Amino acid sequence: MTETAVSEALPRRATAWGVVRKYINIYRVSLMERMAYRGDFLLATFLRFLPLVTTILLWRAAYDWAPEPKAGEVKRFQGFTFGEMVAYLMLVHISRMFSSMPGLAGGIARDVREGTLKKYLIQPLDLIGYLLSYRAAHKTAYIVTSVIPYAILFAVFVAFLQDVHAPDAVRAVAYVVSLLLAFGVGFYFETCVGLVGFWFLEITSFLYVVNTVNFFVSGQLFPIDLLPSPWREIFRMLPFQYMAYFPAAVVLGKVPTNELLPGLLIEAAWAAALAVLARLLYARGLRRYSAFGG
Amino acid sequence: MRRYFRLLSAFSRFCLANEMAFRGNFIMKVLVEVLWLGILLIFYQTLFRYTSQVGGWDAHQYLFFLGCYYTLEGLIETLFLENAIDFADNVRTGNLDFYLLKPIDEQFLVSLRKIDWSTATKIPLGWAIMAFALIGMGWRFDLGRLGGFVLLFACGAALAYSFLLILSSLSVWLVRNENLMEWWWLFTTLMRYPRENYLRGWAYPIYFACWYIVPVLLVTNVPAQSMVRVLEPWSVALLIAATAVMLYLSRRFFFYALRSYSSASS
């Protein structure tokens, strides 16, 4: 037997490239699956605009009735002009396009509870790796299909955005990086929450609480700068702000240029820390796991 | 009529017993509601840190509006929302057959079979907010006004219910119900804010459409405005008329939808 024949008879050893290719394939298949429902996507995205419109009108009314500033100045709420507020509310949607992971934590908890998690244990497939590829594909599909409705939205509201400065090149790059890292923070945060299911089988109500708190603390309702003093600083120290507030603040110029790099590094550190925590929880959890069901 | 009351109290006792079987879950659900209220109040506080009025409503008046909406939302969620979702589900699975066979008004049975006690806490919380706002503005007790408010609030709730009934009746044709919750939520965003917000150039069509054509803006605005701002006879008349018309239309639409219902599976 020649040497090649021997190596082909043996089960193929997983090469580094093979591993990468495996997850790229998962990405590809998931992407195709998502693209099948673009109509649904488009409708749902348009529907989300209505609350945005009513919220913008609420802020308009608040700014209109706010005390007049000194002559020659624009009304600002903690540095935010009305235009910047509108821009912020739209930018938060973009942050969430990257960082929100609907159903991720719930899905992991369900896999644990119903025992379907074992499909990852008996295949050469890692749960977290699989989910990461899958979610990345979802996000790509979602972002690609959302470009048109969001472009329309920005075009409609462009009249409000007169006093908003377009970001320079450095800021634009920092924005893209912060969004990609927001995906990481969002993904590993949700994964950690879902892995809690190893210890408490039913976590639906826990998820509600986490999502509710996250909605507020991440700055989705309004910029966290608007909060009174101790809270503003506390919320800035938490990882939640990177899922909504931080990218929007970067592109709006609310983060000074010399703080851009440290900010991004802290965001990356949070993503890494949450990734390590997820691995730890998964390893610990598997030891408790008893694979219920057939 | 007495039969309906007896049934309603039996339903509510049954649902309460059901909830109490999973007390931990019940407490968590209540906790989430309280959390949302907290966020709502922080948002309100933040807004009024930077302005003294929003669309002509001062802080106390706006707080009253908020409490009014919160109570209304609690009432709809407690009585009707879960039933609306169940209805859509029953259309899909064909279980609606069993409801239609019962010797009782179908609209009553479909709308009120389940009482969601976990959201019922929102109602007294909403009252507390309204009471707090009234004390804050130095309101002098006036039975006539209070009675009027209760009446208008009931109209607003009935109007909101009729919209929900129409929305859930649509599921007979659409069959898919995943979006029902989202649709309803989007609808309620129009009930959350004072109408003054919409009285400006480009938003005026929204105001016109949602005040006269699909009168969803009336739901919270008329009761709250009559209580703490001005009593506009014209708006009050509009709310009462809209409620009567919409209750009638939604009932007709519901039965029309039932006639198109074609059961499912075997």
Coordinates of C-alpha atoms in Angstrom, one line a residue, chain A residues 40 43-44 47-51 53-67 76-78 157 160 202 204-206 208-209 211-213 215-216 221-222 225-229 232, chain B residues 24-25 28-29 31-32 35-36 38-40 42-44 46-47 49-57 62 176 178-179 182-183 185-187 189-190 192-194 196-200 202-203 206:
Chain A
D40 CA -41.2 38.9 6.1
L43 CA -42.4 44.1 6.4
A44 CA -41.2 43.7 10.0
L47 CA -43.4 48.1 11.1
R48 CA -40.7 49.0 13.6
F49 CA -40.6 52.5 12.3
L50 CA -43.9 53.6 13.8
P51 CA -42.7 53.6 17.4
V53 CA -41.9 58.1 14.7
T54 CA -44.0 58.5 17.8
T55 CA -40.9 58.7 20.0
I56 CA -39.3 61.4 17.7
L57 CA -42.5 63.4 18.0
L58 CA -42.4 63.1 21.8
W59 CA -38.8 64.5 21.8
R60 CA -39.9 67.2 19.4
A61 CA -42.6 68.3 21.8
A62 CA -40.1 68.1 24.7
Y63 CA -37.5 70.2 22.9
D64 CA -40.1 72.7 21.7
W65 CA -41.3 73.4 25.3
A66 CA -37.8 73.4 26.9
P67 CA -36.5 76.7 28.2
R76 CA -29.4 71.0 24.0
F77 CA -30.3 68.2 26.5
Q78 CA -26.9 67.3 28.1
F157 CA -35.7 62.0 8.5
F160 CA -34.0 66.6 11.2
E202 CA -36.7 27.1 33.5
T204 CA -38.1 32.2 30.8
S205 CA -39.0 34.7 33.4
F206 CA -35.3 35.3 34.2
Y208 CA -37.6 38.6 30.7
V209 CA -36.0 40.4 33.6
N211 CA -34.0 41.7 28.6
T212 CA -36.0 44.4 30.4
V213 CA -33.0 45.7 32.4
F215 CA -33.2 47.5 27.3
F216 CA -32.8 50.4 29.7
L221 CA -34.6 54.3 25.4
F222 CA -32.5 57.4 25.5
D225 CA -25.7 60.9 29.2
L226 CA -29.2 62.2 30.1
L227 CA -29.3 60.4 33.4
P228 CA -28.4 62.2 36.7
S229 CA -24.8 61.9 37.8
R232 CA -24.5 58.0 34.2
Chain B
G24 CA -42.7 31.7 41.6
N25 CA -43.5 32.3 37.9
M28 CA -41.6 37.0 38.4
K29 CA -44.2 38.2 35.9
L31 CA -41.8 41.8 39.0
V32 CA -41.2 42.4 35.3
L35 CA -39.6 46.9 36.4
W36 CA -41.2 48.3 33.2
G38 CA -39.9 51.8 36.9
I39 CA -38.3 52.4 33.5
L40 CA -41.3 54.3 32.3
I42 CA -37.4 57.1 35.0
F43 CA -37.9 58.1 31.4
Y44 CA -40.6 60.5 32.5
T46 CA -35.5 62.3 32.7
L47 CA -37.6 64.1 30.2
R49 CA -35.3 67.3 34.0
Y50 CA -34.8 69.2 30.7
T51 CA -38.2 70.7 30.1
S52 CA -41.1 71.9 32.2
Q53 CA -43.7 71.0 29.6
V54 CA -44.2 68.4 26.9
G55 CA -46.6 69.6 24.2
G56 CA -48.3 71.9 26.7
W57 CA -48.7 69.2 29.4
Y62 CA -48.2 64.4 31.9
R176 CA -50.5 33.0 11.1
E178 CA -47.1 35.3 15.4
N179 CA -47.4 39.0 14.5
E182 CA -46.5 42.9 17.5
W183 CA -49.4 44.5 15.6
W185 CA -48.1 46.7 20.4
L186 CA -47.6 49.0 17.4
F187 CA -51.2 50.0 17.7
T189 CA -47.8 53.2 20.6
L190 CA -50.4 55.6 19.2
R192 CA -49.2 56.4 24.6
Y193 CA -48.6 60.1 23.9
P194 CA -50.6 63.3 24.0
E196 CA -50.5 67.7 20.9
N197 CA -47.3 65.8 19.8
Y198 CA -49.0 65.2 16.4
L199 CA -50.2 68.7 15.8
R200 CA -47.5 69.9 13.5
W202 CA -45.8 66.7 8.6
A203 CA -47.3 64.8 11.5
I206 CA -51.2 61.0 11.4

